[in-house]
Coordinates of C-alpha atoms and ligand atoms in Angstrom, one line a residue:
X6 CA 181.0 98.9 161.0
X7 CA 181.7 96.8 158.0
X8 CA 184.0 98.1 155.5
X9 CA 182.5 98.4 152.0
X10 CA 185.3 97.7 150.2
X11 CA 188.7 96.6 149.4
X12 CA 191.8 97.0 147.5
X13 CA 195.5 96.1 146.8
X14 CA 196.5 99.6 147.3
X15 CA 194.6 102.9 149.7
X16 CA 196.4 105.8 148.8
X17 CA 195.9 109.0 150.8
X18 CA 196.8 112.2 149.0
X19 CA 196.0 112.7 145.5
X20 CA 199.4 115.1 145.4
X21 CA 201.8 114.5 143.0
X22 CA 203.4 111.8 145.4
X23 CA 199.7 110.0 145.7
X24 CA 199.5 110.3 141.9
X25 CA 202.4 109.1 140.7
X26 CA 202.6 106.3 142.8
X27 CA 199.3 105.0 141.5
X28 CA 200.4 105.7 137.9
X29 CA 204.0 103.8 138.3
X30 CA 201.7 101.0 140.1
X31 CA 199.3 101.1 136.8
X32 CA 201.8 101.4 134.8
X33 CA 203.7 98.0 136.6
X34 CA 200.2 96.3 136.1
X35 CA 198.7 96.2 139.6
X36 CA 195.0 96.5 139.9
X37 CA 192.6 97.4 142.7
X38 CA 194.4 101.2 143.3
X39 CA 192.4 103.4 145.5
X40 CA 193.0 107.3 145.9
X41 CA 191.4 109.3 149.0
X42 CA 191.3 112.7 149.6
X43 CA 189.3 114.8 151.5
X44 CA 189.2 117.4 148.8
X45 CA 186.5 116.8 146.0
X46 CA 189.3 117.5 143.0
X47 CA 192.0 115.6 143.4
X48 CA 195.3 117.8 143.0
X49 CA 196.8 118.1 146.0
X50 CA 199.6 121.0 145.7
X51 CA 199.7 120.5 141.7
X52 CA 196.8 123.7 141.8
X53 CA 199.7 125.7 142.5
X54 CA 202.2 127.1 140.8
X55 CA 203.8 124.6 138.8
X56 CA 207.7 125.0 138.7
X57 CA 209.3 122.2 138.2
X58 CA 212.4 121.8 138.9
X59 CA 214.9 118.5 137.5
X60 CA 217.6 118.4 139.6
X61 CA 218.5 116.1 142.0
X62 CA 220.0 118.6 144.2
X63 CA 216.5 120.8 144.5
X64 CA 213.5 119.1 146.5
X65 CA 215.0 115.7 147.0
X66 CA 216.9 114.5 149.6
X67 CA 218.7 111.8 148.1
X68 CA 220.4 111.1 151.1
X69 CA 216.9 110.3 153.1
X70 CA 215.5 108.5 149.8
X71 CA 219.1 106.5 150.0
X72 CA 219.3 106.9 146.0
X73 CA 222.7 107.2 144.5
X74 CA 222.6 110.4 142.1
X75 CA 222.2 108.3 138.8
X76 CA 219.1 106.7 140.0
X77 CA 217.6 109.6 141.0
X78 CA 218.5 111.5 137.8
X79 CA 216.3 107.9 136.3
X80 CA 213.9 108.5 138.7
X81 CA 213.4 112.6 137.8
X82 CA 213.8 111.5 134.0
X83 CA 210.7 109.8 134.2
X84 CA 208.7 112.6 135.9
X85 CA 209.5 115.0 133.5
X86 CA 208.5 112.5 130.6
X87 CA 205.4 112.7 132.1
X88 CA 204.9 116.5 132.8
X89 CA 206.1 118.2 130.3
X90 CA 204.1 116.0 128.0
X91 CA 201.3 118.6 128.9
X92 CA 201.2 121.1 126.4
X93 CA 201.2 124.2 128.5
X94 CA 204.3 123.0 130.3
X95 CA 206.9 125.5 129.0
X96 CA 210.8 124.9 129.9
X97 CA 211.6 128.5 131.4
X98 CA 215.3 127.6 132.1
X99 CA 218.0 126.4 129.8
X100 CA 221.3 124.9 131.0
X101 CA 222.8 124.0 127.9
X102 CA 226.1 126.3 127.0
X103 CA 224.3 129.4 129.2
X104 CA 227.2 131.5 129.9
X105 CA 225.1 133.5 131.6
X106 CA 224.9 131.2 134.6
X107 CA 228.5 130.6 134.8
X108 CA 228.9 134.2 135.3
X109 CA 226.5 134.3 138.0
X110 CA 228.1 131.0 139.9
X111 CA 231.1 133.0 139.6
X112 CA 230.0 136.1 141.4
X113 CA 228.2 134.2 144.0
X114 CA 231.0 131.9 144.9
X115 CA 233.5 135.0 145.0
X116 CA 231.1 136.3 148.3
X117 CA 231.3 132.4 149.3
X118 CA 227.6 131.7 148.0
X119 CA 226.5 128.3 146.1
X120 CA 224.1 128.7 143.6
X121 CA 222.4 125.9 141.9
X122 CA 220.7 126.9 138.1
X123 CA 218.2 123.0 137.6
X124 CA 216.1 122.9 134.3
X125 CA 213.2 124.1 134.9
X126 CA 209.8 124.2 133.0
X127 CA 206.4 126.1 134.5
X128 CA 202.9 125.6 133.5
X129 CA 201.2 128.7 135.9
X130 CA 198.7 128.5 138.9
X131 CA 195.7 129.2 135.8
X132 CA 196.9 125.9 134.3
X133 CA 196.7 123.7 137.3
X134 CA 193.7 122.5 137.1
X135 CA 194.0 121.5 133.2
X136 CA 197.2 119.7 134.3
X137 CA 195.6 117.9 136.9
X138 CA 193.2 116.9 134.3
X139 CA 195.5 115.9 132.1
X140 CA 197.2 113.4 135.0
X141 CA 194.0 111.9 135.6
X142 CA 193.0 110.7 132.4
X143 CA 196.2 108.6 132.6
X144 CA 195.2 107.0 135.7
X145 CA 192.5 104.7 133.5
X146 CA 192.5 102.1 136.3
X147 CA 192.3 103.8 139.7
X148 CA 189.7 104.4 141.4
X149 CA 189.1 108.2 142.9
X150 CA 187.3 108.1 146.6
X151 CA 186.9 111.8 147.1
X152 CA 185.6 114.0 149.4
X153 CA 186.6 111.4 151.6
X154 CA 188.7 112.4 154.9
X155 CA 190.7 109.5 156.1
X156 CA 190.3 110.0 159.9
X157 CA 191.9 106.6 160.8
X158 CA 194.3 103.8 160.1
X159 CA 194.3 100.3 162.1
X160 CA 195.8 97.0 160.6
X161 CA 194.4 93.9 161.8
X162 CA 195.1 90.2 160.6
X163 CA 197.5 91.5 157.5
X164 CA 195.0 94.0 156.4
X165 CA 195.0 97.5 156.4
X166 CA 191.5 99.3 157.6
X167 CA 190.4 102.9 156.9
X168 CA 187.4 104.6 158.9
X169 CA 186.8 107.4 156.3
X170 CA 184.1 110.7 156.7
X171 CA 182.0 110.7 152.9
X172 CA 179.0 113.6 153.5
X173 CA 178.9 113.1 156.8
X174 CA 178.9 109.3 157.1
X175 CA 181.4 106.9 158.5
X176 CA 182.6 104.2 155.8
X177 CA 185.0 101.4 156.1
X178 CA 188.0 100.1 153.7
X179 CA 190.2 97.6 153.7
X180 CA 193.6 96.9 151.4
X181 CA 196.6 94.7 151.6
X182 CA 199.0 97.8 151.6
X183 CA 198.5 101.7 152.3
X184 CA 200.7 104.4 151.0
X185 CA 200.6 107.4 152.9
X186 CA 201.2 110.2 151.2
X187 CA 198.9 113.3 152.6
X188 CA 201.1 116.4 152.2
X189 CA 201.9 118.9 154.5
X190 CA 198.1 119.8 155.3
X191 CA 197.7 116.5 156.6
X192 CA 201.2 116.0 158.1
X193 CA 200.1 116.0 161.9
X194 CA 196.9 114.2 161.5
X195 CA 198.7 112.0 159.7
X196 CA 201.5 111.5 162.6
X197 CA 199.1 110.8 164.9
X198 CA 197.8 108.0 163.2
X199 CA 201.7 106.4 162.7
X200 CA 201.8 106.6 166.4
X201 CA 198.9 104.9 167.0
X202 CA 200.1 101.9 164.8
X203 CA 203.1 101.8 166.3
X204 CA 205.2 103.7 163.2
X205 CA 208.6 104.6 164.0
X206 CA 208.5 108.7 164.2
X207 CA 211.2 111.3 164.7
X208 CA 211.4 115.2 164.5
X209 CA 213.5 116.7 161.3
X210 CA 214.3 119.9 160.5
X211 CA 211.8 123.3 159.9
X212 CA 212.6 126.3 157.5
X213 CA 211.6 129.1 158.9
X214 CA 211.9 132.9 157.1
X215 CA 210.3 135.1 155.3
X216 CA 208.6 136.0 151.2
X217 CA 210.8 138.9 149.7
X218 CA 208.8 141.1 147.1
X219 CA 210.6 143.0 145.0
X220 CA 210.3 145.6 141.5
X221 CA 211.2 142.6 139.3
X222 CA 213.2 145.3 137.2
X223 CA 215.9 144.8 140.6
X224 CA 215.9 140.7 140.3
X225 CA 215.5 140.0 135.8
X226 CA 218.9 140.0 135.4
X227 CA 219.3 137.2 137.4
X228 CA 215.7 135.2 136.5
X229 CA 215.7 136.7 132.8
X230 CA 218.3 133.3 133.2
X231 CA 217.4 131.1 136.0
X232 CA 213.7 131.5 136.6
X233 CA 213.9 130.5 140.1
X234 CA 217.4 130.8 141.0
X235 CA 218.9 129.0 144.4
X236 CA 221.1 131.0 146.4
X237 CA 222.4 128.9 149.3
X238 CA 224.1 130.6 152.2
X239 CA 226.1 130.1 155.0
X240 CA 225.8 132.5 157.2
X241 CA 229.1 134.1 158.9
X242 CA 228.1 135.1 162.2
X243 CA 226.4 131.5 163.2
X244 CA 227.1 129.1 160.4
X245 CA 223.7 128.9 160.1
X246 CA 222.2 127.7 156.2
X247 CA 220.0 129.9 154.6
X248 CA 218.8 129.7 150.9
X249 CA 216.2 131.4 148.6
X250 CA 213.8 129.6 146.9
X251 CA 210.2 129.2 145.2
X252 CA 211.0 132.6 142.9
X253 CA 208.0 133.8 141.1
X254 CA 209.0 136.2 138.5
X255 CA 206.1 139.0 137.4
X256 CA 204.4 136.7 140.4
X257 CA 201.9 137.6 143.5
X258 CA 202.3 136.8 146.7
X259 CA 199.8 134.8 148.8
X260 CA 199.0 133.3 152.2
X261 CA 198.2 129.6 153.1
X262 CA 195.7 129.3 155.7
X263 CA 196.0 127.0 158.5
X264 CA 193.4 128.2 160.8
X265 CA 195.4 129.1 163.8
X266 CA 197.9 131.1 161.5
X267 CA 198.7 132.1 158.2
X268 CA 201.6 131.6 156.5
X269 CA 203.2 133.2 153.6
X270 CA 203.7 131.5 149.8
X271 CA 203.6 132.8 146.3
X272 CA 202.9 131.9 142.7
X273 CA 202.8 133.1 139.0
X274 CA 200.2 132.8 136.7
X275 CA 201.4 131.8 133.0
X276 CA 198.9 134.5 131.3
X277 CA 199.4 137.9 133.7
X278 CA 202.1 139.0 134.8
X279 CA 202.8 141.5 137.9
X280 CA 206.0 144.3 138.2
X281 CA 206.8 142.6 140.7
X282 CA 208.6 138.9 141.6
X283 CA 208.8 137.7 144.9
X284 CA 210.8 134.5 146.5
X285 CA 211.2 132.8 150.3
X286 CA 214.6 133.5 151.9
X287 CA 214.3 130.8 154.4
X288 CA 216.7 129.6 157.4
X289 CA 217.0 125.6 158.4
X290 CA 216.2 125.5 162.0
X291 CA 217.5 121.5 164.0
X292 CA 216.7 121.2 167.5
X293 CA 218.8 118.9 170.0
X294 CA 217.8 118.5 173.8
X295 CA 216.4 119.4 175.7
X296 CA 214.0 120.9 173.3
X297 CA 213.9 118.9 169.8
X298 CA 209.9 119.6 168.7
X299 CA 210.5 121.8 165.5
X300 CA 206.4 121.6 165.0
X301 CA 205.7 123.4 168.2
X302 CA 208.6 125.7 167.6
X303 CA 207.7 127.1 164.1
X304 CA 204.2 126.4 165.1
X305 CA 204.8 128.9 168.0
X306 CA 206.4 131.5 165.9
X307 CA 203.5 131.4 163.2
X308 CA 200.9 132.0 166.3
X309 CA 202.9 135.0 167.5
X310 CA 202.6 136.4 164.1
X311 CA 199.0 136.0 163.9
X312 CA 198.2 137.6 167.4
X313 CA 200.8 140.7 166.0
X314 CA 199.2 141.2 162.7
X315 CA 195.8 140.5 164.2
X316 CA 195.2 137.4 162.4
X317 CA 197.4 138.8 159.1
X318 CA 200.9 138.3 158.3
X319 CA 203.0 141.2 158.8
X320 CA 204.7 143.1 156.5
X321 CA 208.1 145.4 156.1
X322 CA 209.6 147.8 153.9
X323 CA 213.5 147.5 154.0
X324 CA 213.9 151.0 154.2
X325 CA 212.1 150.5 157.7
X326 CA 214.3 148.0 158.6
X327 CA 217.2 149.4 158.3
X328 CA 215.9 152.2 160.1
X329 CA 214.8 150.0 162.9
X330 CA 211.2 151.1 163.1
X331 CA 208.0 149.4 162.0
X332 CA 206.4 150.1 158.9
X333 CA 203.0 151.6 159.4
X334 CA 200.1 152.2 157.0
X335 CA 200.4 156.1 156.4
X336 CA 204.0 155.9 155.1
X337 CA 203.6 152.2 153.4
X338 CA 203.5 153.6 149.9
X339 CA 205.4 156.6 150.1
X340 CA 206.8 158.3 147.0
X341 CA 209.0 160.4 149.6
X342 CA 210.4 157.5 150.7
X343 CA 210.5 155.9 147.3
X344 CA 207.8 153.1 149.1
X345 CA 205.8 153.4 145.5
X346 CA 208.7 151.7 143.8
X347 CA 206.8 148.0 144.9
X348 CA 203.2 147.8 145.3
X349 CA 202.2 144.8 147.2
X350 CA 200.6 142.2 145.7
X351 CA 199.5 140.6 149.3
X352 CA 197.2 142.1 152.1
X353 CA 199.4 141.8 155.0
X354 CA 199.7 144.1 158.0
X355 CA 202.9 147.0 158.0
X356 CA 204.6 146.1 161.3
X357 CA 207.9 144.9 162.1
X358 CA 209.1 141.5 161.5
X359 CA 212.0 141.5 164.0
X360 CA 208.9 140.9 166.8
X361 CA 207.9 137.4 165.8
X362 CA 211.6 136.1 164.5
X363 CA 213.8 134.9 166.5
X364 CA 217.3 136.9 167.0
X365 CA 219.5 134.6 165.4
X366 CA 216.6 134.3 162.5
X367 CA 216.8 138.0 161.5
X368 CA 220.3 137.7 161.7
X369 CA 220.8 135.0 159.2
X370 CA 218.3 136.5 156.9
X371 CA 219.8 140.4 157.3
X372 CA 223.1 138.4 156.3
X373 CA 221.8 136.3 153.4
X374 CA 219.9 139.7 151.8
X375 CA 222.5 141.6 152.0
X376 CA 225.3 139.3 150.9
X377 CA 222.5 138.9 147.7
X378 CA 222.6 142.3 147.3
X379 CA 226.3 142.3 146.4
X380 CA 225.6 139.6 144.0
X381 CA 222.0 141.2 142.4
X382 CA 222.8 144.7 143.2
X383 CA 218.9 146.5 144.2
X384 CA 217.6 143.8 145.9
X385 CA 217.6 146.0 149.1
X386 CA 216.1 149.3 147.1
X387 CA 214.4 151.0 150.0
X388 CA 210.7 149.4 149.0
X389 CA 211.6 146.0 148.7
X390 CA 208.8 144.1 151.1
X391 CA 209.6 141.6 153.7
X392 CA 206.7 139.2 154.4
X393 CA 206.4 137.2 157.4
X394 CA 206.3 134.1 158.4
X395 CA 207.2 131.8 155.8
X396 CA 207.6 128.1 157.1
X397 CA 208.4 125.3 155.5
X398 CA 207.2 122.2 157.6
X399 CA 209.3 119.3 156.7
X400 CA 209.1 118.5 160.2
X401 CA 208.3 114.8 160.8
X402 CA 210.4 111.9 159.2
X403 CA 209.5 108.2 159.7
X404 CA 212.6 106.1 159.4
X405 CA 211.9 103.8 155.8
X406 CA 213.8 101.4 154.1
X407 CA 215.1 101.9 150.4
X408 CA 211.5 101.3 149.4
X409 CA 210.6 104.0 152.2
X410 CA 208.3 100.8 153.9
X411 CA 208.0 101.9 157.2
X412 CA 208.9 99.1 160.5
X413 CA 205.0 98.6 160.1
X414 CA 205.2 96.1 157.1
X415 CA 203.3 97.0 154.2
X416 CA 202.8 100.5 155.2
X417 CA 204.6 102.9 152.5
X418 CA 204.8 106.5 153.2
X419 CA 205.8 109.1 150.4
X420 CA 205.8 113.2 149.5
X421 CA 206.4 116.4 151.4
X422 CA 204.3 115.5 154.7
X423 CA 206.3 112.3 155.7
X424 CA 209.4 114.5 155.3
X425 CA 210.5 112.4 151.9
X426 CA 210.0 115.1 149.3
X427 CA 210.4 119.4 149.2
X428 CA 208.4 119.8 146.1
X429 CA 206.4 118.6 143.3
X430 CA 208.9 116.6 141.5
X431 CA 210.4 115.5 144.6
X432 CA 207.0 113.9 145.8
X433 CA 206.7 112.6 142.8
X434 CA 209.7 110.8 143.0
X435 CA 208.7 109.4 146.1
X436 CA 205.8 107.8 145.0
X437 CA 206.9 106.2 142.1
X438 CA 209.5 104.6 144.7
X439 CA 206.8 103.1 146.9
X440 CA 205.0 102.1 143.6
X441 CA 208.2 99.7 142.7
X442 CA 208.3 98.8 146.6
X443 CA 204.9 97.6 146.5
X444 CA 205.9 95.8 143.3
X445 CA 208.6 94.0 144.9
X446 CA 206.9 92.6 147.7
X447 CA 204.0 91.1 146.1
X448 CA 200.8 93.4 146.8
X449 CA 199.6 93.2 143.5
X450 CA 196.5 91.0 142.0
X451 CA 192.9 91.9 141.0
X452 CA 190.3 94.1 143.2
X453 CA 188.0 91.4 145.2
X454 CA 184.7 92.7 146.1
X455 CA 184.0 92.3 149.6
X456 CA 181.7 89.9 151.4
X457 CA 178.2 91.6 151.4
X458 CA 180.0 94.9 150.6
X459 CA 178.8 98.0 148.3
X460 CA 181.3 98.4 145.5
X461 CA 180.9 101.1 143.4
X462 CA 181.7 101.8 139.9
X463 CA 183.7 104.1 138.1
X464 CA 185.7 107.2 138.8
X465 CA 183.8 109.5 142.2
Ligands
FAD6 C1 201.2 128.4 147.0 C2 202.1 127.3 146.8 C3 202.9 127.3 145.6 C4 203.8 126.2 145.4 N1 204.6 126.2 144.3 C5 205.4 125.1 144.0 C6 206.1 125.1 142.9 O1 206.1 126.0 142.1 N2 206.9 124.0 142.6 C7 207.0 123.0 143.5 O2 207.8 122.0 143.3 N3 206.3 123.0 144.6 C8 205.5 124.0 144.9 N4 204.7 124.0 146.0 C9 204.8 122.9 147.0 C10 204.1 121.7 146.4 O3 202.7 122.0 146.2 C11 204.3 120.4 147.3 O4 205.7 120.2 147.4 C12 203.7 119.2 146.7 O5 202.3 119.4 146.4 C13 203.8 118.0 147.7 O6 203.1 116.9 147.2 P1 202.5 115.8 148.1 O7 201.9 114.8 147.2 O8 203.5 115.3 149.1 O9 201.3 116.5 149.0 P2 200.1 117.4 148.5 O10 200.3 117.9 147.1 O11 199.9 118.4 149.6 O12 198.8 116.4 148.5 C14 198.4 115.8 149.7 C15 196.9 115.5 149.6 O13 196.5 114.7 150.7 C16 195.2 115.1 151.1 N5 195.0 114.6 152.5 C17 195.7 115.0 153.6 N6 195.2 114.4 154.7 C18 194.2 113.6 154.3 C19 193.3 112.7 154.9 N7 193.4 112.5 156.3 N8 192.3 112.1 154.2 C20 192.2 112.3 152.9 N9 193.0 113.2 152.2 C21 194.0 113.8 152.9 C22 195.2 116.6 150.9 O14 193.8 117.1 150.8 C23 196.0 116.8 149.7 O15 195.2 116.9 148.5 C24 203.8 125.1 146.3 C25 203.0 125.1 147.4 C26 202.1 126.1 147.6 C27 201.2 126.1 148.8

């Protein structure tokens, strides 16, 4: 097959690490920028939610970017030049001289709890796709291949070559330098292909947990002044780290579907807004030896779910819980029980969570809600809902260099599915780093057409 094609840069993922990459490359004056994705819009996660959070202690690792905290305060200053230049891009929390959040530091640290408050602004899952519009008409000089699955990588002679699916038909690309950058959905396919060409690979942590939904009248005290507040735990019976995050005040909560299981997520819209407001409580699970594949563990846990809630999540009522029994359809919205307090916002099944967690899982999570509840007092109210499973695959980290290059030279990897990124802005990040790597070793210069090739014109 001969490729049809080439470029300076193949992308794969139009996410925000994918996107901002190729912007920071336009913006450095490279041409010949390619973006694939299998999707026919290119968005990536950006059709979510939206919160955005500028911190350098939320979504980044600065340790595995190896950024000292100035440049990646630069780095996040950048980002949000860029976002919040979208006029529907509201800040939603304010740091400057908020007593408010001292006071809530304080009480958390008194029961030995961090909490973090970032800035944050929010533009709503019915905005996402205007935003997404918005980023694209700043990308003048890349070109968009959608609807175009990248289903391999092989580099040959200095090049980079891509066998992409189009409609059902094989093409072929070639480029000087490839950032991956495919997200979580296309984490494992996207392994496999760093194996094949020889890529450095190793397993990182999982989160795995579970979506709280609560009456938001138990939890606006606390979001009335961080809208997605982080609570980081350590938990006292196993030392175990547990935090709460991705809080969606007046949100819903929804699954992700994966085809073998279903996992649990939530958003807010910017225009409606449900009683209720939901957020992950999530525990970071390491393995060692003998037994160090965190994919097949959480992996394993989600399947177990989906043969218990026969192919649903499963769902709890506290007031259940601490009675030790399962929740169960004809008592699921009882005013007896005070069940009517919540109304779920999620079709899940009523069962019993402790079945599909491990032990030392339900523990840690028991320990982290109920140390919260001391801090937001309600927050266990007998109807509050208990979703499971929510897992965070960060799973599989490839060992880069400052300019996360990977030992296979000129291949760049970037974003939540390479393990460099936990979040939008974080991704982003990431792929405006790989942007000034690129930079900085020379793959820059003007799109050639190739020999005999089909090169088509404008934006796909
Ligand atoms: C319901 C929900 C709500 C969320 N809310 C928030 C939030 O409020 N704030 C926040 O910071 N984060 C949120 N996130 C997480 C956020 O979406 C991700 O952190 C972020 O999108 C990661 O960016 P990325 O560029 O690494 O990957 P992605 O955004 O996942 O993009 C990867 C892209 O690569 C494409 N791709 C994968 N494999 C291939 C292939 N082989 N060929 C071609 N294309 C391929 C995919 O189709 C996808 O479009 C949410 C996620 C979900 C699911």
């Amino acid at each position: 097959m001969n490729y049809v094609e080439e470029f300076n840069v193949l992308i794969i993922g139009s996410g925000p690490a994918g996107l901002f990459s190729a912007l920071t490359l336009e913006r450095m004056g490279v041409e010949g920028i390619a973006v694939f994705d299998r999707r026919r819009y290119p968005a990536g996660g950006l059709l979510n939610d939206g919160k955005l959070n500028f911190d350098y202690r939320i979504g980044i690792d600065v340790k595995e970017l190896q950024l000292e905290r100035g440049e990646a305060t630069d780095l996040i200053g950048k980002v949000k030049e860029t976002f919040i230049a979208f006029p529907r891009c509201r800040q939603v929390t304010f740091l400057d001289g908020n007593e408010k959040i001292t006071a809530i530091e304080r009480t958390a640290r008194e029961h030995e709890v961090k909490f973090i408050a970032p800035e944050q602004w929010h533009w709503g899952t019915d905005n996402g796709k205007a935003l997404v519009d918005y980023l694209r008409s700043l990308l003048t000089g890349t070109r968009f291949i959608l609807g175009a699955e990248v289903l391999s990588i092989e580099k040959k002679g200095g090049h980079f070559y891509f066998v992409c699916r189009e409609k059902g038909v094989l093409k072929k690309y070639r480029g000087r330098t490839v950032v991956a950058a495919p997200g979580r959905s296309g984490a494992y396919w996207f392994r496999d292909a760093a194996r094949k060409l020889g890529i450095d690979v190793r397993f990182g942590p999982i989160d795995v947990g579970i979506r709280v939904e609560l009456n938001r009248k138990f939890y606006d005290a606390v979001t009335d002044v961080v809208y997605d507040p982080k609570f980081i735990f350590c938990t006292r019976r196993h030392h175990d780290r547990v935090r709460t995050f991705c809080t969606n005040p007046g949100g819903r909560v929804r699954t992700e579907n994966y085809g073998e299981f279903k996992l649990m997520n939530g958003d807010a819209l910017s225009s409606e807004r449900t009683e209720n407001t939901n957020f992950a409580l999530i525990n970071t699970v390491a393995l060692t030896k003998p037994f160090s594949d965190t994919t097949e563990f959480g992996q394993m846990i989600a399947r177990q779910f989906h043969l218990l809630g026969g192919g649903k999540p499963i769902v709890q009522r506290v007031g259940d819980f601490r009675e030790g029994r399962r929740s169960s359809t004809g008592t699921f919205d009882s005013p007896t029980l005070h069940y009517d307090v919540c109304r779920a916002t999620c079709a899940a099944v009523p069962g019993d969570i402790t079945l599909g967690l491990p032990a030392r899982i339900v523990d840690n999570l028991w320990e982290s809600l109920k140390t919260l509840d001391k801090i937001v007092p309600g927050i266990l109210h007998p109807s509050t809902l208990l979703y499971a499973p929510e897992i965070k695959f960060f799973d599989t980290q490839y060992p880069s260099d400052r300019f996360l290059e990977t030992n296979v030279e000129g291949l760049f990897v970037a974003g939540d599915g390479a393990g460099k990124s936990r979040g939008i802005v974080g991704a982003a990040v990431s792929g405006m780093i790989v942007a000034q790597g690129i930079v900085r070793k020379g793959f820059t210069g003007k799109r050639k057409k190739a020999p005999g090739g089909t090169k088509t014109a404008g934006k796909s």
